[in-house]
PDB file of C-alpha atoms and ligand atoms in Angstrom:
ATOM      1  CA  MET A   1      13.210  -0.743  -9.279  1.00  0.00           C
ATOM      2  CA  ARG A   2       9.593  -1.967  -9.249  1.00  0.00           C
ATOM      3  CA  LEU A   3       8.516  -2.540  -5.701  1.00  0.00           C
ATOM      4  CA  VAL A   4       5.244  -3.338  -3.893  1.00  0.00           C
ATOM      5  CA  LEU A   5       4.829  -2.452  -0.207  1.00  0.00           C
ATOM      6  CA  LEU A   6       2.548  -4.812   1.701  1.00  0.00           C
ATOM      7  CA  GLY A   7       1.384  -4.476   5.291  1.00  0.00           C
ATOM      8  CA  ALA A   8      -1.641  -3.914   7.503  1.00  0.00           C
ATOM      9  CA  PRO A   9      -3.187  -0.462   7.947  1.00  0.00           C
ATOM     10  CA  GLY A  10      -0.808   1.504  10.151  1.00  0.00           C
ATOM     11  CA  SER A  11       2.199  -0.692   9.353  1.00  0.00           C
ATOM     12  CA  GLY A  12       4.037   2.280   7.838  1.00  0.00           C
ATOM     13  CA  LYS A  13       3.588   1.713   4.099  1.00  0.00           C
ATOM     14  CA  GLY A  14       2.786   5.339   3.288  1.00  0.00           C
ATOM     15  CA  THR A  15       5.432   6.590   5.715  1.00  0.00           C
ATOM     16  CA  GLN A  16       8.194   4.435   4.248  1.00  0.00           C
ATOM     17  CA  ALA A  17       7.112   4.842   0.617  1.00  0.00           C
ATOM     18  CA  ALA A  18       7.596   8.597   0.955  1.00  0.00           C
ATOM     19  CA  ARG A  19      11.245   7.978   1.943  1.00  0.00           C
ATOM     20  CA  LEU A  20      11.885   5.166  -0.522  1.00  0.00           C
ATOM     21  CA  LYS A  21      10.777   7.296  -3.455  1.00  0.00           C
ATOM     22  CA  ASP A  22      13.599   9.759  -2.742  1.00  0.00           C
ATOM     23  CA  HIS A  23      16.116   6.995  -2.128  1.00  0.00           C
ATOM     24  CA  TYR A  24      15.421   5.169  -5.405  1.00  0.00           C
ATOM     25  CA  ALA A  25      14.314   8.309  -7.323  1.00  0.00           C
ATOM     26  CA  ILE A  26      11.123   6.641  -8.528  1.00  0.00           C
ATOM     27  CA  PRO A  27       7.479   7.689  -8.057  1.00  0.00           C
ATOM     28  CA  HIS A  28       5.390   6.657  -5.067  1.00  0.00           C
ATOM     29  CA  ILE A  29       1.970   5.454  -6.174  1.00  0.00           C
ATOM     30  CA  SER A  30      -0.531   5.127  -3.336  1.00  0.00           C
ATOM     31  CA  THR A  31      -4.023   3.954  -4.284  1.00  0.00           C
ATOM     32  CA  GLY A  32      -5.235   5.363  -0.938  1.00  0.00           C
ATOM     33  CA  ASP A  33      -3.850   8.806  -1.884  1.00  0.00           C
ATOM     34  CA  LEU A  34      -5.303   8.589  -5.404  1.00  0.00           C
ATOM     35  CA  LEU A  35      -8.703   7.689  -3.940  1.00  0.00           C
ATOM     36  CA  ARG A  36      -8.561  10.432  -1.288  1.00  0.00           C
ATOM     37  CA  ALA A  37      -7.711  12.971  -4.030  1.00  0.00           C
ATOM     38  CA  ALA A  38     -10.728  11.788  -6.056  1.00  0.00           C
ATOM     39  CA  VAL A  39     -12.963  12.094  -2.967  1.00  0.00           C
ATOM     40  CA  LYS A  40     -11.664  15.602  -2.293  1.00  0.00           C
ATOM     41  CA  ALA A  41     -12.158  16.675  -5.908  1.00  0.00           C
ATOM     42  CA  GLU A  42     -15.680  15.165  -5.797  1.00  0.00           C
ATOM     43  CA  THR A  43     -15.180  13.342  -9.117  1.00  0.00           C
ATOM     44  CA  ALA A  44     -17.758  10.671 -10.080  1.00  0.00           C
ATOM     45  CA  LEU A  45     -15.273   8.040  -8.902  1.00  0.00           C
ATOM     46  CA  GLY A  46     -14.623   9.898  -5.641  1.00  0.00           C
ATOM     47  CA  LEU A  47     -18.336  10.145  -4.890  1.00  0.00           C
ATOM     48  CA  LYS A  48     -18.649   6.370  -5.322  1.00  0.00           C
ATOM     49  CA  ALA A  49     -15.578   5.642  -3.178  1.00  0.00           C
ATOM     50  CA  LYS A  50     -16.249   8.024  -0.264  1.00  0.00           C
ATOM     51  CA  ALA A  51     -18.718   6.019   1.831  1.00  0.00           C
ATOM     52  CA  VAL A  52     -16.911   2.724   1.175  1.00  0.00           C
ATOM     53  CA  MET A  53     -13.626   4.174   2.400  1.00  0.00           C
ATOM     54  CA  GLU A  54     -15.181   5.758   5.468  1.00  0.00           C
ATOM     55  CA  ARG A  55     -16.523   2.333   6.486  1.00  0.00           C
ATOM     56  CA  GLY A  56     -13.018   0.886   6.075  1.00  0.00           C
ATOM     57  CA  GLU A  57     -14.027  -1.458   3.260  1.00  0.00           C
ATOM     58  CA  LEU A  58     -12.288  -1.949  -0.087  1.00  0.00           C
ATOM     59  CA  VAL A  59     -13.320   0.152  -3.065  1.00  0.00           C
ATOM     60  CA  SER A  60     -14.332  -2.008  -6.046  1.00  0.00           C
ATOM     61  CA  ASP A  61     -11.505  -3.707  -7.940  1.00  0.00           C
ATOM     62  CA  ASP A  62     -12.603  -2.165 -11.286  1.00  0.00           C
ATOM     63  CA  ILE A  63     -12.432   1.399 -10.017  1.00  0.00           C
ATOM     64  CA  VAL A  64      -9.040   0.993  -8.381  1.00  0.00           C
ATOM     65  CA  LEU A  65      -7.513  -0.894 -11.325  1.00  0.00           C
ATOM     66  CA  GLY A  66      -8.671   1.764 -13.805  1.00  0.00           C
ATOM     67  CA  MET A  67      -7.147   4.463 -11.650  1.00  0.00           C
ATOM     68  CA  LEU A  68      -3.893   2.545 -11.254  1.00  0.00           C
ATOM     69  CA  GLU A  69      -3.536   1.765 -14.969  1.00  0.00           C
ATOM     70  CA  GLU A  70      -3.966   5.445 -15.747  1.00  0.00           C
ATOM     71  CA  ARG A  71      -1.248   6.347 -13.251  1.00  0.00           C
ATOM     72  CA  LEU A  72       1.134   3.623 -14.488  1.00  0.00           C
ATOM     73  CA  SER A  73       0.775   4.914 -18.042  1.00  0.00           C
ATOM     74  CA  GLU A  74       2.430   8.216 -17.078  1.00  0.00           C
ATOM     75  CA  SER A  75       6.011   8.630 -18.300  1.00  0.00           C
ATOM     76  CA  ASP A  76       7.642   8.969 -14.853  1.00  0.00           C
ATOM     77  CA  THR A  77       7.079   5.240 -14.182  1.00  0.00           C
ATOM     78  CA  ALA A  78       9.556   4.232 -16.910  1.00  0.00           C
ATOM     79  CA  SER A  79      12.371   3.953 -14.355  1.00  0.00           C
ATOM     80  CA  GLY A  80      10.207   2.070 -11.833  1.00  0.00           C
ATOM     81  CA  PHE A  81       7.734   2.745  -9.040  1.00  0.00           C
ATOM     82  CA  ILE A  82       6.761   2.012  -5.452  1.00  0.00           C
ATOM     83  CA  LEU A  83       3.214   0.707  -5.141  1.00  0.00           C
ATOM     84  CA  ASP A  84       1.636   1.397  -1.748  1.00  0.00           C
ATOM     85  CA  GLY A  85      -1.801  -0.036  -0.959  1.00  0.00           C
ATOM     86  CA  TYR A  86      -2.101  -2.145  -4.105  1.00  0.00           C
ATOM     87  CA  PRO A  87      -2.711  -5.071  -4.471  1.00  0.00           C
ATOM     88  CA  ARG A  88      -5.108  -5.566  -1.562  1.00  0.00           C
ATOM     89  CA  ASN A  89      -6.664  -8.892  -2.590  1.00  0.00           C
ATOM     90  CA  LEU A  90      -5.825 -11.815  -4.863  1.00  0.00           C
ATOM     91  CA  ALA A  91      -7.917 -10.481  -7.749  1.00  0.00           C
ATOM     92  CA  GLN A  92      -5.909  -7.229  -7.662  1.00  0.00           C
ATOM     93  CA  ALA A  93      -2.636  -9.172  -7.471  1.00  0.00           C
ATOM     94  CA  GLY A  94      -3.621 -11.121 -10.603  1.00  0.00           C
ATOM     95  CA  ALA A  95      -4.698  -7.945 -12.421  1.00  0.00           C
ATOM     96  CA  LEU A  96      -1.436  -6.203 -11.522  1.00  0.00           C
ATOM     97  CA  GLY A  97       0.574  -9.131 -12.873  1.00  0.00           C
ATOM     98  CA  GLU A  98      -1.303  -8.879 -16.181  1.00  0.00           C
ATOM     99  CA  VAL A  99      -0.879  -5.101 -16.471  1.00  0.00           C
ATOM    100  CA  LEU A 100       2.847  -5.267 -15.692  1.00  0.00           C
ATOM    101  CA  ALA A 101       3.380  -8.132 -18.147  1.00  0.00           C
ATOM    102  CA  ARG A 102       1.573  -6.118 -20.814  1.00  0.00           C
ATOM    103  CA  ILE A 103       3.777  -3.058 -20.312  1.00  0.00           C
ATOM    104  CA  GLY A 104       6.907  -5.218 -19.963  1.00  0.00           C
ATOM    105  CA  GLN A 105       7.663  -4.067 -16.404  1.00  0.00           C
ATOM    106  CA  PRO A 106       7.512  -7.116 -14.100  1.00  0.00           C
ATOM    107  CA  LEU A 107       7.704  -6.634 -10.349  1.00  0.00           C
ATOM    108  CA  ASP A 108      11.147  -6.944  -8.723  1.00  0.00           C
ATOM    109  CA  VAL A 109      10.180  -7.344  -5.082  1.00  0.00           C
ATOM    110  CA  ALA A 110       7.285  -7.243  -2.594  1.00  0.00           C
ATOM    111  CA  VAL A 111       8.209  -5.931   0.869  1.00  0.00           C
ATOM    112  CA  GLN A 112       6.009  -7.117   3.741  1.00  0.00           C
ATOM    113  CA  LEU A 113       6.074  -4.821   6.795  1.00  0.00           C
ATOM    114  CA  ASP A 114       5.390  -6.781   9.990  1.00  0.00           C
ATOM    115  CA  VAL A 115       3.818  -4.929  12.939  1.00  0.00           C
ATOM    116  CA  PRO A 116       1.780  -6.468  15.789  1.00  0.00           C
ATOM    117  CA  THR A 117      -1.923  -5.553  15.913  1.00  0.00           C
ATOM    118  CA  ASP A 118      -1.843  -3.642  19.218  1.00  0.00           C
ATOM    119  CA  LEU A 119       0.830  -1.330  17.818  1.00  0.00           C
ATOM    120  CA  LEU A 120      -1.145  -0.827  14.581  1.00  0.00           C
ATOM    121  CA  VAL A 121      -4.162   0.263  16.621  1.00  0.00           C
ATOM    122  CA  GLU A 122      -1.991   2.598  18.701  1.00  0.00           C
ATOM    123  CA  ARG A 123      -0.399   4.252  15.630  1.00  0.00           C
ATOM    124  CA  ILE A 124      -3.714   4.787  13.871  1.00  0.00           C
ATOM    125  CA  ALA A 125      -5.226   6.250  17.052  1.00  0.00           C
ATOM    126  CA  GLY A 126      -2.299   8.696  17.086  1.00  0.00           C
ATOM    127  CA  ARG A 127      -2.960   9.720  13.490  1.00  0.00           C
ATOM    128  CA  ALA A 128      -6.717  10.017  14.203  1.00  0.00           C
ATOM    129  CA  ALA A 129      -5.944  12.508  16.949  1.00  0.00           C
ATOM    130  CA  GLN A 130      -3.637  14.533  14.667  1.00  0.00           C
ATOM    131  CA  GLU A 131      -5.258  14.353  11.249  1.00  0.00           C
ATOM    132  CA  GLY A 132      -8.880  13.293  11.844  1.00  0.00           C
ATOM    133  CA  ARG A 133      -8.956  10.968   8.838  1.00  0.00           C
ATOM    134  CA  LYS A 134     -12.544   9.693   8.463  1.00  0.00           C
ATOM    135  CA  ASP A 135     -11.487   6.034   8.258  1.00  0.00           C
ATOM    136  CA  ASP A 136      -9.343   6.196  11.402  1.00  0.00           C
ATOM    137  CA  THR A 137     -12.348   5.852  13.749  1.00  0.00           C
ATOM    138  CA  PRO A 138     -12.197   2.757  16.032  1.00  0.00           C
ATOM    139  CA  GLU A 139     -15.033   1.057  14.129  1.00  0.00           C
ATOM    140  CA  ALA A 140     -13.525   1.666  10.668  1.00  0.00           C
ATOM    141  CA  VAL A 141     -10.110   0.553  11.933  1.00  0.00           C
ATOM    142  CA  ARG A 142     -11.611  -2.742  13.154  1.00  0.00           C
ATOM    143  CA  THR A 143     -13.115  -3.261   9.703  1.00  0.00           C
ATOM    144  CA  ARG A 144      -9.827  -2.372   7.964  1.00  0.00           C
ATOM    145  CA  LEU A 145      -7.866  -4.838  10.083  1.00  0.00           C
ATOM    146  CA  GLY A 146     -10.462  -7.557   9.372  1.00  0.00           C
ATOM    147  CA  VAL A 147     -10.307  -6.840   5.639  1.00  0.00           C
ATOM    148  CA  TYR A 148      -6.510  -7.001   5.794  1.00  0.00           C
ATOM    149  CA  ASN A 149      -6.457 -10.389   7.522  1.00  0.00           C
ATOM    150  CA  GLU A 150      -9.084 -11.910   5.241  1.00  0.00           C
ATOM    151  CA  GLN A 151      -8.256 -10.397   1.875  1.00  0.00           C
ATOM    152  CA  THR A 152      -4.774  -8.849   1.845  1.00  0.00           C
ATOM    153  CA  ALA A 153      -2.754 -11.336   3.909  1.00  0.00           C
ATOM    154  CA  PRO A 154      -3.166 -14.035   1.174  1.00  0.00           C
ATOM    155  CA  VAL A 155      -1.415 -11.657  -1.261  1.00  0.00           C
ATOM    156  CA  VAL A 156       1.794 -12.181   0.731  1.00  0.00           C
ATOM    157  CA  ASP A 157       1.611 -15.924   0.027  1.00  0.00           C
ATOM    158  CA  PHE A 158       0.860 -15.184  -3.627  1.00  0.00           C
ATOM    159  CA  TYR A 159       4.182 -13.322  -3.958  1.00  0.00           C
ATOM    160  CA  ARG A 160       5.993 -15.786  -1.703  1.00  0.00           C
ATOM    161  CA  GLU A 161       5.142 -18.558  -4.178  1.00  0.00           C
ATOM    162  CA  GLN A 162       6.790 -16.422  -6.862  1.00  0.00           C
ATOM    163  CA  GLY A 163       9.884 -15.997  -4.653  1.00  0.00           C
ATOM    164  CA  LYS A 164       9.358 -12.234  -4.557  1.00  0.00           C
ATOM    165  CA  VAL A 165       8.594 -11.534  -0.887  1.00  0.00           C
ATOM    166  CA  THR A 166      10.966 -10.114   1.652  1.00  0.00           C
ATOM    167  CA  CYS A 167       9.660  -9.593   5.220  1.00  0.00           C
ATOM    168  CA  VAL A 168      10.815  -6.648   7.302  1.00  0.00           C
ATOM    169  CA  ASP A 169      10.245  -5.903  10.978  1.00  0.00           C
ATOM    170  CA  GLY A 170       8.199  -2.674  10.989  1.00  0.00           C
ATOM    171  CA  VAL A 171       8.617  -1.975  14.711  1.00  0.00           C
ATOM    172  CA  GLY A 172      11.046   0.761  15.683  1.00  0.00           C
ATOM    173  CA  GLU A 173      12.060   4.275  14.681  1.00  0.00           C
ATOM    174  CA  MET A 174      11.036   5.259  11.154  1.00  0.00           C
ATOM    175  CA  ASP A 175      14.702   5.642  10.072  1.00  0.00           C
ATOM    176  CA  GLU A 176      15.539   2.239  11.481  1.00  0.00           C
ATOM    177  CA  VAL A 177      12.670   0.587   9.554  1.00  0.00           C
ATOM    178  CA  PHE A 178      13.752   2.453   6.406  1.00  0.00           C
ATOM    179  CA  ASP A 179      17.323   1.094   6.700  1.00  0.00           C
ATOM    180  CA  ARG A 180      15.969  -2.434   7.159  1.00  0.00           C
ATOM    181  CA  ILE A 181      13.848  -2.121   4.014  1.00  0.00           C
ATOM    182  CA  VAL A 182      16.746  -0.857   1.881  1.00  0.00           C
ATOM    183  CA  THR A 183      18.977  -3.714   3.110  1.00  0.00           C
ATOM    184  CA  ALA A 184      16.250  -6.331   2.537  1.00  0.00           C
ATOM    185  CA  VAL A 185      15.517  -5.028  -0.973  1.00  0.00           C
ATOM    186  CA  ALA A 186      19.230  -5.077  -1.876  1.00  0.00           C
ATOM    187  CA  GLU A 187      19.502  -8.691  -0.696  1.00  0.00           C
ATOM    188  CA  ALA A 188      16.295  -9.770  -2.447  1.00  0.00           C
ATOM    189  CA  THR A 189      17.197  -8.191  -5.789  1.00  0.00           C
ATOM    190  CA  ASP A 190      20.898  -9.090  -5.749  1.00  0.00           C
TER     191      ASP A 190
HETATM  192  P1  B4P B   1      -4.496   3.477   2.644  1.00  0.00           P
HETATM  193  O1  B4P B   1      -4.373   4.913   2.270  1.00  0.00           O
HETATM  194  O2  B4P B   1      -3.632   2.519   1.898  1.00  0.00           O
HETATM  195  O3  B4P B   1      -4.294   3.416   4.220  1.00  0.00           O
HETATM  196  P2  B4P B   1      -3.534   2.457   5.266  1.00  0.00           P
HETATM  197  O4  B4P B   1      -3.555   1.026   4.862  1.00  0.00           O
HETATM  198  O5  B4P B   1      -4.119   2.782   6.577  1.00  0.00           O
HETATM  199  O6  B4P B   1      -2.014   2.823   5.305  1.00  0.00           O
HETATM  200  P3  B4P B   1      -1.266   4.207   5.439  1.00  0.00           P
HETATM  201  O7  B4P B   1      -0.225   4.155   4.377  1.00  0.00           O
HETATM  202  O8  B4P B   1      -2.158   5.364   5.387  1.00  0.00           O
HETATM  203  O9  B4P B   1      -0.653   4.290   6.904  1.00  0.00           O
HETATM  204  P4  B4P B   1       0.805   4.067   7.402  1.00  0.00           P
HETATM  205  O10 B4P B   1       0.847   2.610   7.556  1.00  0.00           O
HETATM  206  O11 B4P B   1       1.921   4.678   6.609  1.00  0.00           O
HETATM  207  O12 B4P B   1      -6.021   3.000   2.424  1.00  0.00           O
HETATM  208  C1  B4P B   1      -7.153   3.707   2.893  1.00  0.00           C
HETATM  209  C2  B4P B   1      -8.436   3.161   2.264  1.00  0.00           C
HETATM  210  O13 B4P B   1      -8.444   3.375   0.825  1.00  0.00           O
HETATM  211  C3  B4P B   1      -8.704   1.659   2.389  1.00  0.00           C
HETATM  212  O14 B4P B   1      -9.283   1.293   3.633  1.00  0.00           O
HETATM  213  C4  B4P B   1      -9.660   1.414   1.195  1.00  0.00           C
HETATM  214  O15 B4P B   1     -10.986   1.807   1.474  1.00  0.00           O
HETATM  215  C5  B4P B   1      -9.114   2.320   0.120  1.00  0.00           C
HETATM  216  N1  B4P B   1      -8.142   1.640  -0.757  1.00  0.00           N
HETATM  217  C6  B4P B   1      -6.810   1.951  -0.888  1.00  0.00           C
HETATM  218  N2  B4P B   1      -6.227   1.128  -1.774  1.00  0.00           N
HETATM  219  C7  B4P B   1      -7.185   0.275  -2.201  1.00  0.00           C
HETATM  220  C8  B4P B   1      -7.185  -0.821  -3.112  1.00  0.00           C
HETATM  221  N3  B4P B   1      -6.060  -1.231  -3.734  1.00  0.00           N
HETATM  222  N4  B4P B   1      -8.356  -1.488  -3.315  1.00  0.00           N
HETATM  223  C9  B4P B   1      -9.471  -1.103  -2.710  1.00  0.00           C
HETATM  224  N5  B4P B   1      -9.544  -0.087  -1.827  1.00  0.00           N
HETATM  225  C10 B4P B   1      -8.415   0.610  -1.570  1.00  0.00           C
HETATM  226  O16 B4P B   1       0.900   4.924   8.776  1.00  0.00           O
HETATM  227  C11 B4P B   1      -0.068   4.911   9.779  1.00  0.00           C
HETATM  228  C12 B4P B   1       0.385   5.755  10.975  1.00  0.00           C
HETATM  229  O17 B4P B   1       1.488   5.122  11.627  1.00  0.00           O
HETATM  230  C13 B4P B   1       0.862   7.166  10.635  1.00  0.00           C
HETATM  231  O18 B4P B   1       0.339   8.069  11.576  1.00  0.00           O
HETATM  232  C14 B4P B   1       2.389   7.106  10.768  1.00  0.00           C
HETATM  233  O19 B4P B   1       2.959   8.320  11.147  1.00  0.00           O
HETATM  234  C15 B4P B   1       2.555   6.040  11.845  1.00  0.00           C
HETATM  235  N6  B4P B   1       3.831   5.321  11.715  1.00  0.00           N
HETATM  236  C16 B4P B   1       4.332   4.773  10.581  1.00  0.00           C
HETATM  237  N7  B4P B   1       5.522   4.179  10.821  1.00  0.00           N
HETATM  238  C17 B4P B   1       5.789   4.345  12.157  1.00  0.00           C
HETATM  239  C18 B4P B   1       6.881   3.955  13.039  1.00  0.00           C
HETATM  240  N8  B4P B   1       7.945   3.257  12.584  1.00  0.00           N
HETATM  241  N9  B4P B   1       6.791   4.292  14.343  1.00  0.00           N
HETATM  242  C19 B4P B   1       5.725   4.988  14.799  1.00  0.00           C
HETATM  243  N10 B4P B   1       4.679   5.402  14.037  1.00  0.00           N
HETATM  244  C20 B4P B   1       4.708   5.081  12.728  1.00  0.00           C
END
């Protein structure tokens, strides 16, 4: 199973990917997690990405693609993967298509998690209070939502044109959303 999770910040991509990876027994690849690990380890890449992430903007396409290609080349992706947080713009969607064609692993399905904006803001505020993530400040969240609407939303249409999108209601208990995703994926890949 090769699956992409799409959705605004706070829509539950990371939350659901963590469950889906156990369900399908495939790795969860989050570009946000990879970037946060690089920031924490203070690698050259992490030092470049830190300020950009804290503002809520997108890290450059080159950096993220390099990181992703490295991760996809690891042997555990042979049986599939869940991509969370990539692609985030049309250039990344094109690059992903090329990489996957090259390694002979085309995407099966893109799952779009739908959550209204006021609930996104509420969820992220909850995480800010618990975890204190630097990009969960109200100002960075506004930027992230703007970036999503301008740059990431068109990616949904990109996959829709390829007949690969399935939309799932992301409002409700986490288990309920999980069940909806598994059902939608089964229908879309039948
Ligand atoms: P990400 O790490 O991808 O962060 P995110 O979009 O906010 O989603 P996340 O997965 O963390 O949150 P979730 O919805 O699960 O990106 C962070 C930054 O990294 C970006 O702004 C950018 O700078 C950089 N970046 C990452 N990928 C990039 C790329 N490809 N190109 C360039 N830059 C990139 O959950 C949010 C909260 O909601 C949690 O607290 C969770 O517990 C809660 N929640 C989830 N589901 C819920 C439910 N059903 N009910 C109630 N609460 C729920």
